[in-house]
Amino acid sequence: MEEIRDLEIIRELLETRQYTNLRQKVAEMNTADVAAILEEMEEEELLKVFRILPKSMAADVFSYLEVDHQQMIITSLSDKEAANIIDNLMADDATDLLEEMPANVVKKLLANASADTRRDINHLLRYPEDSAGSIMTVEYVDLKENMTVQDAINRIRQVGVDSETINICYVLDAKRTLVGTVALRYLLITPPDAVIGEMMHENVVFINTMMDQEEVARQFQKYDFTAMPVVDNENRLVGIITVDDIVDILQEEATEDIEKMAAIVPTDKPYMKTTVFETWKKRIPWLLLLMISATFTGSIITSFEDALSACVVLTAYIPMLMDTGGNAGGQASVTIIRGLSLNEIEFKDAFKVVWKEARVAVLCGLTLAAANFVKLLLFDRVTIAVAAVVCLTLVAAVFIAKIIGCLLPMLAKKIGFDPAVMASPFITTIVDALSLLIYFSIATAIMHI
């Protein structure tokens, strides 16, 4: 409600051209709140308000905006104004922005940016996408072992304003090798003449530049840090990653997994900003593949056409058996995929996982079969033979579905694929075909059709 009220006030000040009051109003607000309000505005309004923002907060507000709004603002500003925004962004945010922009715009921005900004951005751009090196920032406080506490505090005053965080300072030797860390709070309570090398924490947990961003997020979760140093193969400090970047990564990875599990090619655009054609392109590949694979199910039914004509009632239970098998496989696959993503399950645990899922499958299958057996006899009024065929198939289908559902994601992870691909739609197609084969095989054996 407060955000809506602020939006109305800002719009009123803008319409009545009370620019001084508008500038004062936004200057008193949190930068994230200002960005949220700008996101709700039309492009023309957004640009006007952004130009009115105090220079000291413009870059911070800019960093919170969606990429398409960032691009719109950058292309609307003069070269000098745009370069000023880039110079005041953290290096990792500036790099993310430039990666999304056309090459000609990037070239112009870098030409007008400061030499330090160009160096930092070019440094980050050389790392593979989704690696620790590509998401780190190069703005941090570094200290030397032979510094005194007073020297360190003076160093923080000198470079701290432009640093991502000053809560943790990183101690380097002459070769810029990371040898320790010092928390700001210890610097504040330690005598000024104490030597950094004698008080630093030497057992440093660090991240390699080539580590995948998903693994980086796990390291943050494991150690509960707000920032972690990033080193190259020679253990030289090249940057740091902060927890705000990890929150973005977790959201991005979770969204990507959900889309893959729903048989959608992942996209980095919000739903409302994705065109119909783009949405079609992301969904149609898997739909085509699944449709083609589902033709095998039709082939199985066709091959048992004579059996079905001999006992037509069997046809009525095909959807139930296929759906139940698919649901059972989906339950197992989602559980295992989540366990794999959290590193709770590894491929070496395959036997334990299969053994557990097998017992769960038997219990679920027998429960479903018992309930279905009663329904078939009391409500559907079928023969005991038909009820037996349906219920035995149900047990077998659930068992096979859960085994496939737990094994496929683990096999995918082992050979280098994303386990999320082996989710409900893919597994359902396989289980449907197997369920039908089992169904007709049992029917043939019991009813001799």
Short mmCIF file of C-alpha atoms in Angstrom, two decimals:
data_model
loop_
_atom_site.label_atom_id
_atom_site.label_comp_id
_atom_site.label_asym_id
_atom_site.label_seq_id
_atom_site.Cartn_x
_atom_site.Cartn_y
_atom_site.Cartn_z
CA MET A 1 0.00 0.00 0.00
CA GLU A 2 2.82 2.40 0.87
CA GLU A 3 4.47 1.79 -2.49
CA ILE A 4 1.22 2.61 -4.30
CA ARG A 5 0.86 5.80 -2.27
CA ASP A 6 4.47 6.84 -3.05
CA LEU A 7 3.86 6.14 -6.74
CA GLU A 8 0.79 8.41 -6.73
CA ILE A 9 2.70 11.19 -4.93
CA ILE A 10 5.63 10.99 -7.36
CA ARG A 11 3.30 11.04 -10.35
CA GLU A 12 1.45 14.05 -8.96
CA LEU A 13 4.72 15.93 -8.33
CA LEU A 14 5.88 15.03 -11.84
CA GLU A 15 2.61 16.16 -13.48
CA THR A 16 2.59 19.46 -11.58
CA ARG A 17 6.30 19.97 -12.37
CA GLN A 18 7.33 20.26 -8.72
CA TYR A 19 10.77 18.91 -9.56
CA THR A 20 12.52 20.21 -6.43
CA ASN A 21 9.96 18.50 -4.17
CA LEU A 22 10.15 15.38 -6.31
CA ARG A 23 13.93 15.27 -6.00
CA GLN A 24 13.65 15.69 -2.23
CA LYS A 25 10.97 12.99 -2.02
CA VAL A 26 12.99 10.30 -3.85
CA ALA A 27 16.20 11.31 -2.03
CA GLU A 28 14.52 10.34 1.26
CA MET A 29 13.47 6.91 -0.04
CA ASN A 30 15.35 3.61 -0.15
CA THR A 31 16.96 2.99 -3.55
CA ALA A 32 15.25 -0.40 -3.93
CA ASP A 33 11.86 1.21 -3.26
CA VAL A 34 12.55 3.93 -5.82
CA ALA A 35 13.45 1.27 -8.40
CA ALA A 36 10.24 -0.65 -7.65
CA ILE A 37 8.20 2.51 -8.26
CA LEU A 38 10.04 3.26 -11.50
CA GLU A 39 9.21 -0.24 -12.73
CA GLU A 40 5.51 0.65 -12.50
CA MET A 41 5.85 3.79 -14.62
CA GLU A 42 5.57 4.39 -18.33
CA GLU A 43 8.87 4.84 -20.15
CA GLU A 44 8.53 8.61 -20.47
CA GLU A 45 7.74 9.03 -16.76
CA LEU A 46 10.54 6.67 -15.79
CA LEU A 47 13.13 8.64 -17.76
CA LYS A 48 12.01 11.96 -16.30
CA VAL A 49 12.17 10.72 -12.71
CA PHE A 50 15.50 8.98 -13.29
CA ARG A 51 17.06 12.21 -14.62
CA ILE A 52 15.84 14.03 -11.50
CA LEU A 53 17.47 11.52 -9.12
CA PRO A 54 20.47 12.80 -7.15
CA LYS A 55 23.72 11.62 -8.77
CA SER A 56 24.70 9.90 -5.54
CA MET A 57 21.77 7.45 -5.78
CA ALA A 58 21.17 7.17 -9.55
CA ALA A 59 23.58 4.25 -10.04
CA ASP A 60 22.19 2.39 -7.02
CA VAL A 61 18.61 2.76 -8.28
CA PHE A 62 19.73 1.73 -11.77
CA SER A 63 21.24 -1.53 -10.46
CA TYR A 64 17.81 -2.63 -9.11
CA LEU A 65 15.93 -2.09 -12.39
CA GLU A 66 15.00 -4.84 -14.85
CA VAL A 67 17.42 -5.31 -17.74
CA ASP A 68 15.04 -3.95 -20.39
CA HIS A 69 14.54 -0.74 -18.39
CA GLN A 70 18.29 -0.45 -17.86
CA GLN A 71 18.87 -0.72 -21.60
CA MET A 72 16.17 1.85 -22.30
CA ILE A 73 17.70 4.33 -19.86
CA ILE A 74 21.26 3.82 -21.10
CA THR A 75 20.29 4.32 -24.74
CA SER A 76 18.27 7.43 -23.83
CA LEU A 77 21.09 9.16 -21.92
CA SER A 78 23.95 11.07 -23.46
CA ASP A 79 27.27 9.24 -23.81
CA LYS A 80 28.68 11.13 -20.85
CA GLU A 81 25.65 10.48 -18.63
CA ALA A 82 25.59 6.78 -19.56
CA ALA A 83 29.32 6.42 -18.88
CA ASN A 84 28.82 8.06 -15.49
CA ILE A 85 26.21 5.44 -14.60
CA ILE A 86 28.52 2.61 -15.71
CA ASP A 87 31.44 4.06 -13.74
CA ASN A 88 29.34 4.19 -10.56
CA LEU A 89 27.96 0.66 -10.85
CA MET A 90 29.68 -2.23 -9.15
CA ALA A 91 31.82 -4.04 -11.73
CA ASP A 92 29.72 -7.22 -11.65
CA ASP A 93 26.47 -5.26 -12.20
CA ALA A 94 28.05 -3.28 -15.05
CA THR A 95 29.28 -6.49 -16.66
CA ASP A 96 25.83 -8.12 -16.43
CA LEU A 97 24.30 -5.06 -18.09
CA LEU A 98 26.81 -4.94 -20.95
CA GLU A 99 26.39 -8.66 -21.65
CA GLU A 100 22.72 -8.00 -22.45
CA MET A 101 23.27 -4.98 -24.68
CA PRO A 102 24.00 -4.73 -28.43
CA ALA A 103 27.67 -4.70 -29.40
CA ASN A 104 27.58 -1.18 -30.84
CA VAL A 105 26.13 0.23 -27.59
CA VAL A 106 28.70 -1.66 -25.49
CA LYS A 107 31.53 -0.30 -27.63
CA LYS A 108 30.30 3.28 -27.15
CA LEU A 109 29.82 2.86 -23.39
CA LEU A 110 33.27 1.37 -22.85
CA ALA A 111 34.84 4.12 -24.96
CA ASN A 112 33.41 6.75 -22.60
CA ALA A 113 33.91 4.83 -19.34
CA SER A 114 36.94 5.32 -17.14
CA ALA A 115 40.07 3.23 -17.64
CA ASP A 116 39.50 1.44 -14.30
CA THR A 117 35.94 0.55 -15.25
CA ARG A 118 37.02 -0.82 -18.64
CA ARG A 119 39.73 -2.89 -16.99
CA ASP A 120 37.36 -4.37 -14.40
CA ILE A 121 34.65 -5.17 -16.95
CA ASN A 122 37.06 -6.76 -19.42
CA HIS A 123 38.49 -8.80 -16.56
CA LEU A 124 35.05 -10.20 -15.68
CA LEU A 125 34.00 -10.79 -19.28
CA ARG A 126 36.79 -13.29 -19.86
CA TYR A 127 35.25 -15.89 -17.54
CA PRO A 128 32.69 -18.49 -18.71
CA GLU A 129 29.03 -17.71 -18.18
CA ASP A 130 27.63 -18.96 -14.85
CA SER A 131 31.12 -19.37 -13.37
CA ALA A 132 32.26 -17.75 -10.11
CA GLY A 133 34.54 -15.45 -12.10
CA SER A 134 31.63 -14.08 -14.13
CA ILE A 135 29.54 -13.11 -11.08
CA MET A 136 32.25 -11.83 -8.73
CA THR A 137 33.04 -8.18 -8.15
CA VAL A 138 36.55 -6.75 -8.10
CA GLU A 139 35.71 -4.02 -5.55
CA TYR A 140 37.04 -5.23 -2.20
CA VAL A 141 39.44 -4.13 0.55
CA ASP A 142 42.85 -5.80 0.43
CA LEU A 143 45.52 -5.47 3.13
CA LYS A 144 49.18 -6.49 3.54
CA GLU A 145 50.54 -8.75 6.25
CA ASN A 146 53.01 -6.15 7.54
CA MET A 147 50.38 -3.40 7.96
CA THR A 148 49.41 -2.20 11.40
CA VAL A 149 45.79 -1.91 12.43
CA GLN A 150 46.01 1.86 11.97
CA ASP A 151 47.38 1.37 8.45
CA ALA A 152 44.51 -1.00 7.70
CA ILE A 153 41.89 1.49 8.92
CA ASN A 154 43.47 4.20 6.78
CA ARG A 155 43.35 1.82 3.81
CA ILE A 156 39.63 1.13 4.43
CA ARG A 157 38.94 4.86 4.54
CA GLN A 158 40.75 5.24 1.25
CA VAL A 159 39.09 2.45 -0.78
CA GLY A 160 36.07 1.45 1.30
CA VAL A 161 33.62 3.83 -0.37
CA ASP A 162 33.98 2.05 -3.71
CA SER A 163 34.10 -1.46 -2.22
CA GLU A 164 31.21 -3.93 -2.27
CA THR A 165 31.72 -4.60 1.45
CA ILE A 166 34.21 -3.63 4.14
CA ASN A 167 33.02 -6.08 6.80
CA ILE A 168 35.73 -8.53 5.78
CA CYS A 169 39.17 -7.43 4.56
CA TYR A 170 41.46 -9.79 2.65
CA VAL A 171 45.15 -10.11 3.48
CA LEU A 172 47.56 -10.66 0.57
CA ASP A 173 51.28 -11.34 0.33
CA ALA A 174 53.68 -9.73 -2.15
CA LYS A 175 52.44 -12.02 -4.96
CA ARG A 176 48.76 -11.18 -4.19
CA THR A 177 48.23 -14.68 -2.85
CA LEU A 178 45.35 -14.83 -0.35
CA VAL A 179 46.86 -15.64 3.05
CA GLY A 180 44.17 -14.56 5.49
CA THR A 181 41.14 -12.45 6.38
CA VAL A 182 40.41 -9.84 9.03
CA ALA A 183 36.94 -8.76 10.16
CA LEU A 184 36.35 -5.04 10.53
CA ARG A 185 35.07 -5.45 14.08
CA TYR A 186 38.45 -6.87 15.18
CA LEU A 187 40.27 -3.92 13.63
CA LEU A 188 38.09 -1.56 15.65
CA ILE A 189 38.78 -3.24 19.01
CA THR A 190 42.48 -4.06 18.49
CA PRO A 191 45.32 -1.64 19.46
CA PRO A 192 46.40 0.55 16.52
CA ASP A 193 49.99 -0.75 16.54
CA ALA A 194 49.03 -4.44 16.26
CA VAL A 195 50.29 -6.15 13.07
CA ILE A 196 47.72 -7.59 10.63
CA GLY A 197 49.77 -10.75 9.97
CA GLU A 198 49.63 -11.66 13.66
CA MET A 199 45.88 -11.22 14.10
CA MET A 200 44.48 -12.39 10.76
CA HIS A 201 42.43 -15.56 10.32
CA GLU A 202 44.57 -17.90 8.23
CA ASN A 203 42.14 -20.76 7.59
CA VAL A 204 40.38 -19.06 4.66
CA VAL A 205 37.51 -20.66 2.76
CA PHE A 206 37.66 -19.50 -0.85
CA ILE A 207 36.13 -20.14 -4.28
CA ASN A 208 37.91 -20.82 -7.57
CA THR A 209 37.08 -18.57 -10.52
CA MET A 210 35.90 -21.55 -12.60
CA MET A 211 33.50 -22.98 -10.00
CA ASP A 212 29.90 -23.20 -11.25
CA GLN A 213 27.59 -20.59 -9.73
CA GLU A 214 25.25 -23.28 -8.38
CA GLU A 215 28.15 -24.80 -6.43
CA VAL A 216 29.08 -21.31 -5.23
CA ALA A 217 25.57 -20.95 -3.78
CA ARG A 218 26.02 -24.26 -1.95
CA GLN A 219 29.26 -23.00 -0.40
CA PHE A 220 27.50 -19.91 0.92
CA GLN A 221 24.73 -22.10 2.33
CA LYS A 222 27.27 -24.42 3.95
CA TYR A 223 29.38 -21.74 5.65
CA ASP A 224 26.74 -19.02 6.21
CA PHE A 225 29.06 -16.30 4.91
CA THR A 226 27.94 -12.91 3.62
CA ALA A 227 30.95 -12.69 1.29
CA MET A 228 33.57 -15.13 -0.01
CA PRO A 229 36.89 -14.50 -1.80
CA VAL A 230 37.47 -15.75 -5.35
CA VAL A 231 40.97 -16.89 -6.34
CA ASP A 232 42.60 -18.06 -9.57
CA ASN A 233 44.54 -21.31 -10.02
CA GLU A 234 47.59 -19.77 -8.28
CA ASN A 235 45.48 -18.78 -5.24
CA ARG A 236 45.78 -15.10 -6.13
CA LEU A 237 42.78 -13.04 -5.04
CA VAL A 238 40.90 -11.70 -8.06
CA GLY A 239 37.50 -10.78 -6.59
CA ILE A 240 34.77 -11.50 -4.08
CA ILE A 241 31.17 -12.73 -4.24
CA THR A 242 28.58 -11.31 -1.86
CA VAL A 243 25.37 -12.82 -0.59
CA ASP A 244 23.14 -10.48 -2.64
CA ASP A 245 24.55 -12.11 -5.78
CA ILE A 246 23.79 -15.54 -4.31
CA VAL A 247 20.12 -14.63 -3.77
CA ASP A 248 19.88 -13.78 -7.49
CA ILE A 249 21.60 -17.05 -8.43
CA LEU A 250 19.26 -19.14 -6.28
CA GLN A 251 16.23 -17.51 -7.87
CA GLU A 252 17.68 -17.98 -11.36
CA GLU A 253 18.60 -21.64 -10.79
CA ALA A 254 15.25 -22.46 -9.18
CA THR A 255 13.36 -20.85 -12.07
CA GLU A 256 15.49 -22.72 -14.60
CA ASP A 257 14.88 -26.07 -12.87
CA ILE A 258 11.13 -25.48 -12.67
CA GLU A 259 10.99 -24.66 -16.38
CA LYS A 260 13.01 -27.74 -17.31
CA MET A 261 10.83 -29.94 -15.11
CA ALA A 262 7.80 -28.62 -16.97
CA ALA A 263 9.42 -29.37 -20.34
CA ILE A 264 10.10 -25.72 -21.19
CA VAL A 265 13.36 -24.37 -22.59
CA PRO A 266 14.63 -21.96 -19.87
CA THR A 267 14.37 -18.21 -20.45
CA ASP A 268 15.82 -15.29 -18.51
CA LYS A 269 12.89 -12.95 -19.20
CA PRO A 270 9.90 -12.44 -16.85
CA TYR A 271 6.66 -14.00 -18.11
CA MET A 272 4.86 -10.71 -18.72
CA LYS A 273 7.80 -9.39 -20.77
CA THR A 274 8.08 -12.46 -22.99
CA THR A 275 6.28 -12.19 -26.33
CA VAL A 276 3.86 -14.84 -27.58
CA PHE A 277 6.35 -15.91 -30.26
CA GLU A 278 9.20 -16.22 -27.72
CA THR A 279 6.99 -18.27 -25.39
CA TRP A 280 6.02 -20.52 -28.31
CA LYS A 281 9.69 -21.08 -29.19
CA LYS A 282 10.50 -22.08 -25.60
CA ARG A 283 7.64 -24.58 -25.30
CA ILE A 284 7.27 -26.19 -28.71
CA PRO A 285 10.53 -28.24 -28.91
CA TRP A 286 9.68 -30.44 -25.93
CA LEU A 287 6.01 -30.64 -26.91
CA LEU A 288 7.01 -31.95 -30.33
CA LEU A 289 9.44 -34.45 -28.83
CA LEU A 290 6.92 -35.68 -26.26
CA MET A 291 4.17 -35.90 -28.88
CA ILE A 292 6.36 -38.01 -31.16
CA SER A 293 7.43 -40.26 -28.29
CA ALA A 294 3.78 -40.65 -27.25
CA THR A 295 3.04 -42.24 -30.61
CA PHE A 296 4.68 -45.37 -29.23
CA THR A 297 1.82 -45.56 -26.75
CA GLY A 298 -0.66 -45.52 -29.62
CA SER A 299 1.31 -48.24 -31.39
CA ILE A 300 1.11 -50.48 -28.32
CA ILE A 301 -2.67 -50.02 -28.08
CA THR A 302 -3.02 -50.77 -31.80
CA SER A 303 -0.97 -53.96 -31.50
CA PHE A 304 -3.33 -55.24 -28.78
CA GLU A 305 -6.47 -54.24 -30.63
CA ASP A 306 -7.74 -57.81 -30.84
CA ALA A 307 -7.35 -58.29 -27.09
CA LEU A 308 -9.26 -55.08 -26.39
CA SER A 309 -12.08 -56.07 -28.73
CA ALA A 310 -12.40 -59.36 -26.85
CA CYS A 311 -12.77 -57.53 -23.53
CA VAL A 312 -13.78 -53.93 -24.20
CA VAL A 313 -14.09 -53.08 -20.49
CA LEU A 314 -10.28 -53.10 -20.23
CA THR A 315 -10.18 -49.94 -22.35
CA ALA A 316 -11.92 -47.91 -19.63
CA TYR A 317 -9.02 -48.36 -17.19
CA ILE A 318 -6.16 -47.39 -19.51
CA PRO A 319 -6.23 -43.63 -18.60
CA MET A 320 -6.28 -44.39 -14.86
CA LEU A 321 -3.32 -46.77 -15.08
CA MET A 322 -1.27 -44.40 -17.24
CA ASP A 323 -2.03 -41.37 -15.06
CA THR A 324 -1.27 -43.20 -11.82
CA GLY A 325 2.03 -44.50 -13.16
CA GLY A 326 3.00 -41.03 -14.40
CA ASN A 327 2.08 -39.44 -11.06
CA ALA A 328 4.08 -42.04 -9.12
CA GLY A 329 7.13 -41.51 -11.34
CA GLY A 330 6.78 -37.75 -11.06
CA GLN A 331 6.77 -37.91 -7.26
CA ALA A 332 10.00 -39.94 -7.21
CA SER A 333 11.77 -37.84 -9.85
CA VAL A 334 10.98 -34.49 -8.20
CA THR A 335 12.20 -35.77 -4.82
CA ILE A 336 15.45 -37.08 -6.29
CA ILE A 337 16.06 -33.99 -8.46
CA ARG A 338 15.70 -31.77 -5.41
CA GLY A 339 18.01 -34.02 -3.40
CA LEU A 340 20.62 -33.87 -6.17
CA SER A 341 20.42 -30.08 -6.40
CA LEU A 342 21.00 -29.79 -2.63
CA ASN A 343 23.85 -32.33 -2.71
CA GLU A 344 21.86 -34.56 -0.33
CA ILE A 345 22.05 -37.41 -2.87
CA GLU A 346 24.97 -38.57 -5.01
CA PHE A 347 25.28 -41.26 -7.67
CA LYS A 348 27.05 -43.54 -5.20
CA ASP A 349 23.77 -43.61 -3.24
CA ALA A 350 21.92 -45.16 -6.20
CA PHE A 351 21.45 -48.58 -4.56
CA LYS A 352 20.14 -47.07 -1.31
CA VAL A 353 17.78 -44.80 -3.25
CA VAL A 354 16.43 -47.65 -5.41
CA TRP A 355 15.98 -49.89 -2.38
CA LYS A 356 14.07 -47.18 -0.54
CA GLU A 357 11.90 -46.25 -3.53
CA ALA A 358 11.19 -49.94 -4.20
CA ARG A 359 9.74 -50.38 -0.71
CA VAL A 360 7.77 -47.13 -1.00
CA ALA A 361 6.48 -48.30 -4.41
CA VAL A 362 5.27 -51.61 -3.01
CA LEU A 363 3.40 -49.90 -0.16
CA CYS A 364 1.87 -47.28 -2.49
CA GLY A 365 1.02 -49.87 -5.15
CA LEU A 366 -0.68 -52.26 -2.71
CA THR A 367 -2.67 -49.42 -1.10
CA LEU A 368 -3.88 -48.13 -4.47
CA ALA A 369 -4.64 -51.66 -5.68
CA ALA A 370 -6.66 -52.51 -2.55
CA ALA A 371 -8.73 -49.33 -2.83
CA ASN A 372 -9.24 -49.87 -6.55
CA PHE A 373 -10.18 -53.55 -6.11
CA VAL A 374 -13.05 -52.59 -3.80
CA LYS A 375 -14.21 -49.87 -6.22
CA LEU A 376 -14.08 -52.24 -9.22
CA LEU A 377 -16.20 -54.90 -7.55
CA LEU A 378 -18.72 -52.72 -5.69
CA PHE A 379 -19.22 -49.79 -8.08
CA ASP A 380 -17.99 -50.85 -11.51
CA ARG A 381 -19.41 -54.38 -11.17
CA VAL A 382 -16.62 -56.02 -13.17
CA THR A 383 -15.53 -59.65 -12.87
CA ILE A 384 -12.85 -60.70 -10.42
CA ALA A 385 -10.57 -61.49 -13.38
CA VAL A 386 -10.80 -57.93 -14.74
CA ALA A 387 -10.30 -56.48 -11.23
CA ALA A 388 -7.26 -58.69 -10.75
CA VAL A 389 -5.74 -57.58 -14.08
CA VAL A 390 -6.24 -53.88 -13.29
CA CYS A 391 -4.95 -54.12 -9.72
CA LEU A 392 -1.89 -56.23 -10.56
CA THR A 393 -1.03 -53.78 -13.34
CA LEU A 394 -1.45 -50.92 -10.90
CA VAL A 395 1.10 -52.43 -8.50
CA ALA A 396 3.56 -53.16 -11.30
CA ALA A 397 3.11 -49.73 -12.93
CA VAL A 398 3.69 -47.84 -9.67
CA PHE A 399 6.74 -49.97 -8.89
CA ILE A 400 8.35 -49.45 -12.31
CA ALA A 401 7.44 -45.75 -12.36
CA LYS A 402 9.11 -45.04 -9.04
CA ILE A 403 12.26 -46.98 -9.97
CA ILE A 404 12.53 -45.13 -13.30
CA GLY A 405 11.67 -41.84 -11.60
CA CYS A 406 14.55 -42.15 -9.13
CA LEU A 407 17.15 -43.65 -11.49
CA LEU A 408 16.86 -41.40 -14.55
CA PRO A 409 17.74 -38.10 -12.78
CA MET A 410 20.74 -39.77 -11.12
CA LEU A 411 21.95 -41.19 -14.44
CA ALA A 412 21.47 -37.79 -16.09
CA LYS A 413 23.60 -36.11 -13.40
CA LYS A 414 26.26 -38.80 -13.77
CA ILE A 415 26.69 -38.28 -17.52
CA GLY A 416 26.63 -34.48 -17.27
CA PHE A 417 23.01 -33.59 -18.06
CA ASP A 418 20.78 -31.44 -15.89
CA PRO A 419 18.66 -33.86 -13.76
CA ALA A 420 15.69 -31.47 -14.04
CA VAL A 421 15.27 -32.57 -17.67
CA MET A 422 14.30 -36.03 -16.40
CA ALA A 423 11.14 -34.78 -14.74
CA SER A 424 7.45 -35.58 -15.01
CA PRO A 425 6.77 -35.09 -18.76
CA PHE A 426 9.72 -37.22 -19.87
CA ILE A 427 9.20 -39.95 -17.28
CA THR A 428 5.42 -40.03 -17.85
CA THR A 429 5.95 -40.83 -21.54
CA ILE A 430 8.20 -43.80 -20.70
CA VAL A 431 5.96 -45.06 -17.89
CA ASP A 432 2.84 -44.82 -20.08
CA ALA A 433 4.33 -47.17 -22.66
CA LEU A 434 5.59 -49.65 -20.04
CA SER A 435 2.27 -49.57 -18.16
CA LEU A 436 0.37 -50.54 -21.30
CA LEU A 437 2.77 -53.39 -22.09
CA ILE A 438 2.37 -54.72 -18.56
CA TYR A 439 -1.40 -54.25 -18.66
CA PHE A 440 -1.92 -56.24 -21.85
CA SER A 441 0.62 -58.89 -20.85
CA ILE A 442 -1.18 -59.53 -17.55
CA ALA A 443 -4.59 -59.46 -19.27
CA THR A 444 -3.41 -61.99 -21.84
CA ALA A 445 -2.00 -64.26 -19.12
CA ILE A 446 -5.04 -64.17 -16.78
CA MET A 447 -7.96 -63.82 -19.19
CA HIS A 448 -6.46 -65.72 -22.17
CA ILE A 449 -7.57 -63.09 -24.68
#
